[in-house]
Short mmCIF file of C-alpha atoms and ligand atoms in Angstrom, two decimals:
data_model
loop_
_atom_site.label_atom_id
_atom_site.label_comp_id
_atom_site.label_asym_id
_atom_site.label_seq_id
_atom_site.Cartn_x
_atom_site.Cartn_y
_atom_site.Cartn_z
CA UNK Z 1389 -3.32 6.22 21.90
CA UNK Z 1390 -5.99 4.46 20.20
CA UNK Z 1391 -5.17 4.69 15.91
CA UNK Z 1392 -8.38 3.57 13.42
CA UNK Z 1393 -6.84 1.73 10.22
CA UNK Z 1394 -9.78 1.70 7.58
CA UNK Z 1395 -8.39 -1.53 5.37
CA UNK Z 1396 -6.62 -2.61 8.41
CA UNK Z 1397 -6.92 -6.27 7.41
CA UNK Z 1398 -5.58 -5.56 4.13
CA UNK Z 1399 -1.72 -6.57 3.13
CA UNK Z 1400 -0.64 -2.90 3.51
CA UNK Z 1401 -3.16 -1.90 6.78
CA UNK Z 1402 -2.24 -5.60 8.46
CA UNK Z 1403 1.51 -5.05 8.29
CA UNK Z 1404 1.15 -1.70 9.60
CA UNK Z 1405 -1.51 -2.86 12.38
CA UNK Z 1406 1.57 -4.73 13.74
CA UNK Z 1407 4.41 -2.27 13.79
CA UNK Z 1408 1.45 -0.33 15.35
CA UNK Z 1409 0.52 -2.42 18.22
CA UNK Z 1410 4.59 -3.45 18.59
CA UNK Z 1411 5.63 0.40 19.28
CA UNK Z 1412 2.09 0.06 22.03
CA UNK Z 1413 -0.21 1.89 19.50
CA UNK Z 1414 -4.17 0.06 20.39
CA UNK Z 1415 -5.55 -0.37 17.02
CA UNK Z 1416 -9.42 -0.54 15.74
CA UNK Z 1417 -9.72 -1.97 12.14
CA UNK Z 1418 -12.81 -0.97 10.10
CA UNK Z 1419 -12.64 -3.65 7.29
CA UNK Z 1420 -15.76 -4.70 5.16
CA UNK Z 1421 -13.79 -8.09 4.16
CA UNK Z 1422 -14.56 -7.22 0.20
CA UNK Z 1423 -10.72 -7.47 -0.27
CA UNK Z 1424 -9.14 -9.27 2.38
CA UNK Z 1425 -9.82 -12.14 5.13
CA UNK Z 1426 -10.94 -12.29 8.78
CA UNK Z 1427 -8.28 -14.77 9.27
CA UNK Z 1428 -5.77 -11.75 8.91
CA UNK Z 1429 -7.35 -11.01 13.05
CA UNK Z 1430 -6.06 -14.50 14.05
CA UNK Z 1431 -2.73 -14.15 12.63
CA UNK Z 1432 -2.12 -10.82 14.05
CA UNK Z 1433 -2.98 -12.30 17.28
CA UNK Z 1434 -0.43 -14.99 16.79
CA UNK Z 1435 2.63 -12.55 15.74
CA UNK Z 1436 1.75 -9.28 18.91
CA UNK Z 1437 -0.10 -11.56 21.20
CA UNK Z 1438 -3.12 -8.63 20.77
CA UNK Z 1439 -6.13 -8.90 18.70
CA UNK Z 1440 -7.03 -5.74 17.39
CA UNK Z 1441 -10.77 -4.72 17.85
CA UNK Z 1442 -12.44 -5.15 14.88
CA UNK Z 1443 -15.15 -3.33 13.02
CA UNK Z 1444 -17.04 -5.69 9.85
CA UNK Z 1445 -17.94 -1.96 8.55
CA UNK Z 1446 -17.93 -0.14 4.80
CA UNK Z 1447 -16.25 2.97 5.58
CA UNK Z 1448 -18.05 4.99 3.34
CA UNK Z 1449 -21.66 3.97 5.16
CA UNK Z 1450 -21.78 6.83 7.61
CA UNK Z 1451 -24.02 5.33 10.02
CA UNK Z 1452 -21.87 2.65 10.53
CA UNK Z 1453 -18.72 4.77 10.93
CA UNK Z 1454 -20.43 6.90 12.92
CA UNK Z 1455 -21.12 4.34 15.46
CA UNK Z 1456 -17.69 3.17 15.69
CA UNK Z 1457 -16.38 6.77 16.36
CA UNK Z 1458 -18.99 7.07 19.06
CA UNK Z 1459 -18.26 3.91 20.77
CA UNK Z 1460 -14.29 4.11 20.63
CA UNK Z 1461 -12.28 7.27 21.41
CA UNK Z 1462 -10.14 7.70 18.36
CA UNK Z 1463 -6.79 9.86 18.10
CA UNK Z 1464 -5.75 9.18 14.36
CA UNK Z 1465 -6.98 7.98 11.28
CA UNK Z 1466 -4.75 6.14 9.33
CA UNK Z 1467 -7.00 5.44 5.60
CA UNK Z 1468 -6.39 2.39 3.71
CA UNK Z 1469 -9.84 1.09 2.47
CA UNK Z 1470 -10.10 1.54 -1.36
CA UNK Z 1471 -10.03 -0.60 -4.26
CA UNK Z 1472 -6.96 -0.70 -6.12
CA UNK Z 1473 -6.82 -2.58 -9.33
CA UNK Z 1474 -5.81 -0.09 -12.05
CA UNK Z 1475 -7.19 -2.46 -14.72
CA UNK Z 1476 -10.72 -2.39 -13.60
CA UNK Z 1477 -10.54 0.95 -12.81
CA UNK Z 1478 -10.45 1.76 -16.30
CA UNK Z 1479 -13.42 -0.62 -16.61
CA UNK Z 1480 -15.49 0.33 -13.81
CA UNK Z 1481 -14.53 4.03 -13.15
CA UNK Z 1482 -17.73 5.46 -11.41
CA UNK Z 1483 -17.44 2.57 -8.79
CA UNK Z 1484 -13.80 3.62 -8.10
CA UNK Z 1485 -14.52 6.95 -8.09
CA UNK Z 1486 -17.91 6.22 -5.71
CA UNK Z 1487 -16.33 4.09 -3.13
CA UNK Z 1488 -12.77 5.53 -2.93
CA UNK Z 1489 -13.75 9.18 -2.48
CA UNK Z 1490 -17.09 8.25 -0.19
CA UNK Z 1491 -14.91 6.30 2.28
CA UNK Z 1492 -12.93 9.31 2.66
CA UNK Z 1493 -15.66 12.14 2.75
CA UNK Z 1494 -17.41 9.71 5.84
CA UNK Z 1495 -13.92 9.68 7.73
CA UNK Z 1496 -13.65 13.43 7.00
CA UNK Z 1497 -17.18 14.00 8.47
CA UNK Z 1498 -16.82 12.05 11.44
CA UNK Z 1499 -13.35 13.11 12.40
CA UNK Z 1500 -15.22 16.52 12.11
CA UNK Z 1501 -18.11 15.83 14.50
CA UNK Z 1502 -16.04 13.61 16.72
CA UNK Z 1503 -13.00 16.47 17.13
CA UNK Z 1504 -10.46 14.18 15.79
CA UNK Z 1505 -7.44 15.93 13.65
CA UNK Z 1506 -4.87 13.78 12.64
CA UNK Z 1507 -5.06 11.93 8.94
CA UNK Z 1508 -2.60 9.60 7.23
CA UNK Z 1509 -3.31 8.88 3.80
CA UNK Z 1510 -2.49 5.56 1.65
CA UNK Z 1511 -1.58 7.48 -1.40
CA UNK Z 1512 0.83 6.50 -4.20
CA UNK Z 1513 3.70 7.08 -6.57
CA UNK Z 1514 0.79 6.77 -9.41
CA UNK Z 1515 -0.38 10.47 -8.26
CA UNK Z 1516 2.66 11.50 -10.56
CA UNK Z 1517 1.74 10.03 -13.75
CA UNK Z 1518 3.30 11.10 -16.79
CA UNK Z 1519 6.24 12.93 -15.42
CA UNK Z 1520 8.80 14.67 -16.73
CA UNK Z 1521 11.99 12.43 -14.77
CA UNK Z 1522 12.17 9.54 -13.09
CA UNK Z 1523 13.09 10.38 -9.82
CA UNK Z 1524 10.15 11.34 -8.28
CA UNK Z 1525 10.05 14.47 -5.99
CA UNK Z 1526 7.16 15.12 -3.56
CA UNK Z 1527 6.87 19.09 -5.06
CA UNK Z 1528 6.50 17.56 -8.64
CA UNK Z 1529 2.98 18.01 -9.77
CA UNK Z 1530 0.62 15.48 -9.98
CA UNK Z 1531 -0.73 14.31 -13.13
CA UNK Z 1532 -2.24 10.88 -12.91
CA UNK Z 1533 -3.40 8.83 -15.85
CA UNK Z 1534 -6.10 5.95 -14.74
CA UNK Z 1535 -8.98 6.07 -12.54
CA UNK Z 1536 -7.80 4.64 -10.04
CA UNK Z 1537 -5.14 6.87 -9.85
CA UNK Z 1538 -7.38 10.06 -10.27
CA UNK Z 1539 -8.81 9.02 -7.35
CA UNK Z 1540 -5.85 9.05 -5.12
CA UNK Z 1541 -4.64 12.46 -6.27
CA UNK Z 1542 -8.14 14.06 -6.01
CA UNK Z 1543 -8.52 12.72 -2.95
CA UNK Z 1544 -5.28 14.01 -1.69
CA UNK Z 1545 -6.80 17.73 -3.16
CA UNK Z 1546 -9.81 16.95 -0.75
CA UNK Z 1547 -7.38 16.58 2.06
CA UNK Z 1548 -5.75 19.72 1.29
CA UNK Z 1549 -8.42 21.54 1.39
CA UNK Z 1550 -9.68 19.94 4.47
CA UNK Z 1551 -6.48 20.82 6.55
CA UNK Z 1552 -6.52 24.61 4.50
CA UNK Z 1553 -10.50 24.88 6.03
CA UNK Z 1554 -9.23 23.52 9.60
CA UNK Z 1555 -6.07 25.06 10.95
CA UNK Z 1556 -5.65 22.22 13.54
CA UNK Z 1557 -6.03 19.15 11.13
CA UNK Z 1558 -2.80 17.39 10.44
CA UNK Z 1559 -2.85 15.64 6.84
CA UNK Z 1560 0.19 13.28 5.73
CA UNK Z 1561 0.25 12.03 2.20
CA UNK Z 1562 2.31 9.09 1.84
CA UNK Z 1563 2.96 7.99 -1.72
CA UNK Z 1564 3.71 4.22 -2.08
CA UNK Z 1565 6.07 3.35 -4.49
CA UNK Z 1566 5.89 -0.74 -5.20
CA UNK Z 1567 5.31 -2.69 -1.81
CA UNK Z 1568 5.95 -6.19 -1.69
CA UNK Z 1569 7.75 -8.98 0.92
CA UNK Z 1570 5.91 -10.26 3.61
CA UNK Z 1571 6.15 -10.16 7.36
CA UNK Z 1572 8.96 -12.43 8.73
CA UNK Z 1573 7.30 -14.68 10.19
CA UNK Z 1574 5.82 -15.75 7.14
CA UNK Z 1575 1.87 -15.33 8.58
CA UNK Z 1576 0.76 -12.29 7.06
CA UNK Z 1577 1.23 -11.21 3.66
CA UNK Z 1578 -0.04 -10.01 0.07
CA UNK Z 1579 -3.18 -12.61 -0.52
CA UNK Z 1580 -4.72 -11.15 -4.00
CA UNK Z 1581 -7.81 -12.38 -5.66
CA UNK Z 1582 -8.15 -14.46 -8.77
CA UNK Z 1583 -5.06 -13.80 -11.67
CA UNK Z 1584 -2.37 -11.21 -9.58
CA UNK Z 1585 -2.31 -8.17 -11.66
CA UNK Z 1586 1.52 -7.21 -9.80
CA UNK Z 1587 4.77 -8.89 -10.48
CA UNK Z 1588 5.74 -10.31 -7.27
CA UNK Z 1589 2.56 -12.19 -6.24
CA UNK Z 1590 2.99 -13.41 -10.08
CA UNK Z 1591 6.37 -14.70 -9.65
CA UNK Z 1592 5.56 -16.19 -6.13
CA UNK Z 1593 2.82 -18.10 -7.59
CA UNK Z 1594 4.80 -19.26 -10.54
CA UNK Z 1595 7.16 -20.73 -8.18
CA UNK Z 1596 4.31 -22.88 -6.11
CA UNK Z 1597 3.55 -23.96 -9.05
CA UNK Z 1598 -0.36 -22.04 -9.06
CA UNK Z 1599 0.79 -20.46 -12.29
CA UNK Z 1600 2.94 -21.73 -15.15
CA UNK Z 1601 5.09 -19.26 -16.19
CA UNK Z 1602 5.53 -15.00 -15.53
CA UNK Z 1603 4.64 -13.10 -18.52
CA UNK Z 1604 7.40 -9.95 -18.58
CA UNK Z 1605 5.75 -7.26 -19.80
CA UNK Z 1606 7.71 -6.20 -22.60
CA UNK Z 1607 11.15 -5.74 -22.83
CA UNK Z 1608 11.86 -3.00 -25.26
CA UNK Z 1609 12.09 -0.12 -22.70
CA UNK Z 1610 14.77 2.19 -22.96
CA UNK Z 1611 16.11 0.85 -19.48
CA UNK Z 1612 19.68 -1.07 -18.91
CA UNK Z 1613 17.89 -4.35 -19.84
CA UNK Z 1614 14.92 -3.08 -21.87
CA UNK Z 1615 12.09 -4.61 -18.85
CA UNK Z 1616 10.35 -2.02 -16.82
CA UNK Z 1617 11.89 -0.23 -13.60
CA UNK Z 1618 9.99 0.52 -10.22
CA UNK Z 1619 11.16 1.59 -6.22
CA UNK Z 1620 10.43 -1.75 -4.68
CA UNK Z 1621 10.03 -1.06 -0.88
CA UNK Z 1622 9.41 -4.04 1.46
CA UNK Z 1623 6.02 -3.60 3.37
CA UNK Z 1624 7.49 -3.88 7.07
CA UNK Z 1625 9.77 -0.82 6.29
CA UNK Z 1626 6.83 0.78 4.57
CA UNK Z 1627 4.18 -0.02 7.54
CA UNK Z 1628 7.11 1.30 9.80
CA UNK Z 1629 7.09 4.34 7.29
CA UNK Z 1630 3.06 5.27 8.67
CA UNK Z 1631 4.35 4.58 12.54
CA UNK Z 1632 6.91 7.55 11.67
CA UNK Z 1633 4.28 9.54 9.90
CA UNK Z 1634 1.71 9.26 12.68
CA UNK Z 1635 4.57 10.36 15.36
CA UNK Z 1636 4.79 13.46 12.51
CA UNK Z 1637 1.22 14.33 13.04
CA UNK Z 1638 1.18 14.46 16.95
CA UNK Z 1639 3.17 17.69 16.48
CA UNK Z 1640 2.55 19.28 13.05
CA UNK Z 1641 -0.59 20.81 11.00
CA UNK Z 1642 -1.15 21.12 7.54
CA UNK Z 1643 -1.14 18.92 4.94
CA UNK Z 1644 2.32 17.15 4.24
CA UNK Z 1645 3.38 14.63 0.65
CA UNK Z 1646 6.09 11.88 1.29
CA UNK Z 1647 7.31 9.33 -1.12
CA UNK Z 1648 7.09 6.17 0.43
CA UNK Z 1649 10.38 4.30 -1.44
CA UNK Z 1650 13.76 2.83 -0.98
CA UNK Z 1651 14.82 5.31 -3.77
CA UNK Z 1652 16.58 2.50 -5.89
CA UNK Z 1653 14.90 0.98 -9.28
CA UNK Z 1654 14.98 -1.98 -10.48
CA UNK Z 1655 13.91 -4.09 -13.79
CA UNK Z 1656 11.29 -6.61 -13.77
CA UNK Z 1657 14.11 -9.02 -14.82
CA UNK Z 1658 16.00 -7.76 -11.68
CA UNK Z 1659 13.40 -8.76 -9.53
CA UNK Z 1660 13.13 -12.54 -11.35
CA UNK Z 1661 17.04 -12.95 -10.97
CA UNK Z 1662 16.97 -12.08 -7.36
CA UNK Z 1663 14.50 -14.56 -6.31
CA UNK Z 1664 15.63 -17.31 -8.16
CA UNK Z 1665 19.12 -16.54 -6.41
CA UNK Z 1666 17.74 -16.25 -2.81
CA UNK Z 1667 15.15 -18.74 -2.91
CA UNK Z 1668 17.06 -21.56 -5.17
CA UNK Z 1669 13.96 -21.64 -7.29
CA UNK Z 1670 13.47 -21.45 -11.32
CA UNK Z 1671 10.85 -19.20 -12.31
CA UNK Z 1672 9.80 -19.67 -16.13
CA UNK Z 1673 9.04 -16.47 -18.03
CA UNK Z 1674 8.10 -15.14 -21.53
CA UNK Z 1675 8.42 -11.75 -22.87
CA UNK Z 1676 5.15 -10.39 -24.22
CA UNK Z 1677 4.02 -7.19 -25.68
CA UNK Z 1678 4.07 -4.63 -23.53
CA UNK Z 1679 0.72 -3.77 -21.05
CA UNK Z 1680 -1.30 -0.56 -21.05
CA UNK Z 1681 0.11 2.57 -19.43
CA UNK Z 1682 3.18 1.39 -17.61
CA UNK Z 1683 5.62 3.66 -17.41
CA UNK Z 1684 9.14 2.11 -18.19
CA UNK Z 1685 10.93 4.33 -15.32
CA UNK Z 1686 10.23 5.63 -12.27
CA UNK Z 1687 11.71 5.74 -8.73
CA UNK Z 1688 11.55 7.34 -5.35
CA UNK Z 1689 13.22 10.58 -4.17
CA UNK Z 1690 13.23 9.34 -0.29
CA UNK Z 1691 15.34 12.43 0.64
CA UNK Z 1692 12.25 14.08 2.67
CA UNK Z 1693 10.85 11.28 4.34
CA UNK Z 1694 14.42 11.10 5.80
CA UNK Z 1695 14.87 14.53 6.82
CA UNK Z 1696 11.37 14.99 8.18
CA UNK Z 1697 10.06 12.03 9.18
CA UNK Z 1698 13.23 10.75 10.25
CA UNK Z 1699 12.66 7.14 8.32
CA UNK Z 1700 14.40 5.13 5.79
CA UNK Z 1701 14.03 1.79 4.50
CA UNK Z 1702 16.15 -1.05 6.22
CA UNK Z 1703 15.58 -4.32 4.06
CA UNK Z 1704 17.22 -5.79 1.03
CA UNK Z 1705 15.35 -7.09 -2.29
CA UNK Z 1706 17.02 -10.04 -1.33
CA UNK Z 1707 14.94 -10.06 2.27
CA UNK Z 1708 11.69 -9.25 0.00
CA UNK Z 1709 12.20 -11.83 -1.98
CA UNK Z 1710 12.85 -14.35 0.75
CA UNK Z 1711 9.85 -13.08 2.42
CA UNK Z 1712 7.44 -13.40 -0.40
CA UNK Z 1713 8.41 -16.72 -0.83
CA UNK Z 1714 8.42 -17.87 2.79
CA UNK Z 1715 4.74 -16.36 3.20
CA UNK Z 1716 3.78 -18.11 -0.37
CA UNK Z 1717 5.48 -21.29 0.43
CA UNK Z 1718 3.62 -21.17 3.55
CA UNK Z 1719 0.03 -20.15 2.67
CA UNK Z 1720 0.05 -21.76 -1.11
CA UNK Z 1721 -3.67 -21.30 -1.09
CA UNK Z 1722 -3.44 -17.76 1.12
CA UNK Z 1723 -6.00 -17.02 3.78
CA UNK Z 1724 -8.59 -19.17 2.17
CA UNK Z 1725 -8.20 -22.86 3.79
CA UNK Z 1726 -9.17 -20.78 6.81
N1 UFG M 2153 5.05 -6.84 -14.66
C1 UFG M 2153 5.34 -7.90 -15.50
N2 UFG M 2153 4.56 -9.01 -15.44
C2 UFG M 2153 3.51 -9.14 -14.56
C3 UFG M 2153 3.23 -8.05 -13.70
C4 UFG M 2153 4.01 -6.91 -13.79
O1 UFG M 2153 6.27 -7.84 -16.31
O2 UFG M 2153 2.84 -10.18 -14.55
C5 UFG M 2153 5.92 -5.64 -14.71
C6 UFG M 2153 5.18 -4.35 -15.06
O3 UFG M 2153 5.15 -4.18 -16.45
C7 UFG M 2153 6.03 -3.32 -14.32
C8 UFG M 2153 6.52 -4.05 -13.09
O4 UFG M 2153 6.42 -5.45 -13.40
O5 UFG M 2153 7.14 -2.97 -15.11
C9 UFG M 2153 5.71 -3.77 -11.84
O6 UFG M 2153 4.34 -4.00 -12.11
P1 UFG M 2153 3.25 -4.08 -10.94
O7 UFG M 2153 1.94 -4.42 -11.58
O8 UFG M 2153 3.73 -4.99 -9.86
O9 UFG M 2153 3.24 -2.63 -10.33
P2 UFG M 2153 2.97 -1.21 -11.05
O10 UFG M 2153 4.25 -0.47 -10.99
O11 UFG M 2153 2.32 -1.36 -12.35
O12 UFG M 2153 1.88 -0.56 -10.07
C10 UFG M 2153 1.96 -0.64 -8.67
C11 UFG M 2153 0.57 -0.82 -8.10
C12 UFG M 2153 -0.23 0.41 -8.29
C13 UFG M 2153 0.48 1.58 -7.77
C14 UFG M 2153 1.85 1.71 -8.34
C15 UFG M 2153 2.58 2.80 -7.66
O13 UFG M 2153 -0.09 -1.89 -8.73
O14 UFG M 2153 -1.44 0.26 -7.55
O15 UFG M 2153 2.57 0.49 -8.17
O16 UFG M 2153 3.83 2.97 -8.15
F1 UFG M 2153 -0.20 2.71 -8.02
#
């Protein structure tokens, strides 16, 4: 069963590309490198023993994508390819908006003219916004509050009404809570550009000494220890999360939410503690005001996943922290001496 990952050499799309081709998926990765490095191929190559084929394509350029669906006979799309930053998002909102909804209206067209009905969709917990608890529930609505999140929850109403239109199209949602760890083997991992706008590739660059100290985002919150509160999942149990979602689609239709999460929260100053434990490192911090429209709660509700998809998360925070920091210690500079 052949499986197109769109962002497939992304830190998300690369982890899953492995569980993939380990449970004997074949895997073709459309990736236009803006976000993420051909060295990724090599890598996976060293941890399956299988290079994936590879596609140097923007998604949303139909000609291109075209091409690739008539060359290769897909059975599943699984979509990754987006930008992601909230941050510039509020800066640049007609470029998220442009290139996170075309990519997805190409895939829909093709899958159309090339007869091919099964869709798994990188979404996330963001979709919820402004909620009214903190343990989110796939039936809550969805009221995101930045750009970038806008344009995962209208593009999850653009799958609905693709799968209401087509009877035989089967459309999984799956909301990410806060992925981070690495693959074990320390090859692959989370490689952002420039400053990391998320905590853990923060604190794992404070530690290699790239960065000199984590800034906590406030620590006023009405939480145990007044610092912010997230679902942090580890990435391999979230790729394996899109193997059991894909299995999902071979037999259902319709359009289907799951939250992605370990359904446990912790504070920022949770996260710090941890990984100075595991790893025997310090990591200098200083509490600053806090940023623009975080939430200072919010968690997963992984009762569905479990019931439906049959999946639940395996790994500690202590093996996410040891992972991050193997893969940093690793690749100090990331992909880029390659
Ligand atoms: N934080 C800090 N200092 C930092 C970075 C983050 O204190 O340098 C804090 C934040 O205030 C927050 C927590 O660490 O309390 C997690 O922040 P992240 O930036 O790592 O993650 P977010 O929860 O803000 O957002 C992430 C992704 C989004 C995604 C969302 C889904 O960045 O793309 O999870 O829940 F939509």
């Amino acid at each position: 069963m052949k499986i197109l990952l769109t962002g497939g050499a992304g830190y998300i799309g690369s982890h899953t590309c492995i569980e993939l081709i380990e449970s004997g998926y074949e895997v073709v990765i459309a990736d236009d490198f803006s976000n993420s490095s051909m060295a990724v191929l090599k890598r996976i190559k060293e941890i399956t023993g299988v290079e994936p084929t590879l596609y140097n394509i923007d998604v949303a350029d139909i000609a291109s994508l075209d091409e690739l669906f008539a060359k290769e006979k897909i059975d599943a799309v699984i979509h990754f390819a987006g930008f992601k930053a909230v941050g510039e998002s509020c800066e640049k909102p007609t470029m998220y908006y442009r290139n996170n909804i075309d990519t997805t209206l190409s895939l829909l067209e093709c899958m159309e003219k090339y007869n091919v009905k099964r869709f798994v969709f990188s979404s996330s917990a963001t979709v919820y916004g402004n909620a009214d608890r903190v343990e989110y529930v796939e039936d809550m609505p969805t009221n995101a509050v930045n750009p970038y999140g806008r344009t995962k929850m209208f593009i999850e109403h653009i799958l609905m009404d693709a799968s209401c239109a087509d009877k035989e199209l089967s459309v999984v949602l799956l909301r990410y809570f806060n992925p981070i760890g690495a693959h074990e083997s320390g090859l692959i991992g989370d490689n952002p550009n420039g400053i990391p706008n998320n905590l853990m590739p923060y604190i794992t660059q404070v530690a290699v000494g790239k960065r000199e100290r984590l800034s906590v985002f406030g620590n006023d919150y009405p939480t145990p220890d007044g610092t912010g509160v997230r679902d942090y999942i580890h990435v391999c149990d979230l790729a394996a999360g899109h193997v059991a979602a894909l299995r999902y689609s071979e037999k259902n239709r319709g359009c289907e939410a799951f939250n992605l999460g370990t359904g446990v929260g912790y504070s920022v100053m949770d996260i710090v503690k941890t990984f100075e434990r595991v790893n025997n490192v310090k990591i200098p911090y200083v509490v600053t005001p806090r940023r623009d429209g975080d939430l200072p709660e919010y968690y997963a509700n992984p009762a569905k996943a479990l019931n439906v998809l049959g999946w639940k998360t395996e790994k500690t925070l202590e093996d996410m922290c040891a992972d991050s920091w193997r893969w940093q210690m690793k690749n100090p500079n990331g992909y880029t001496e390659e």
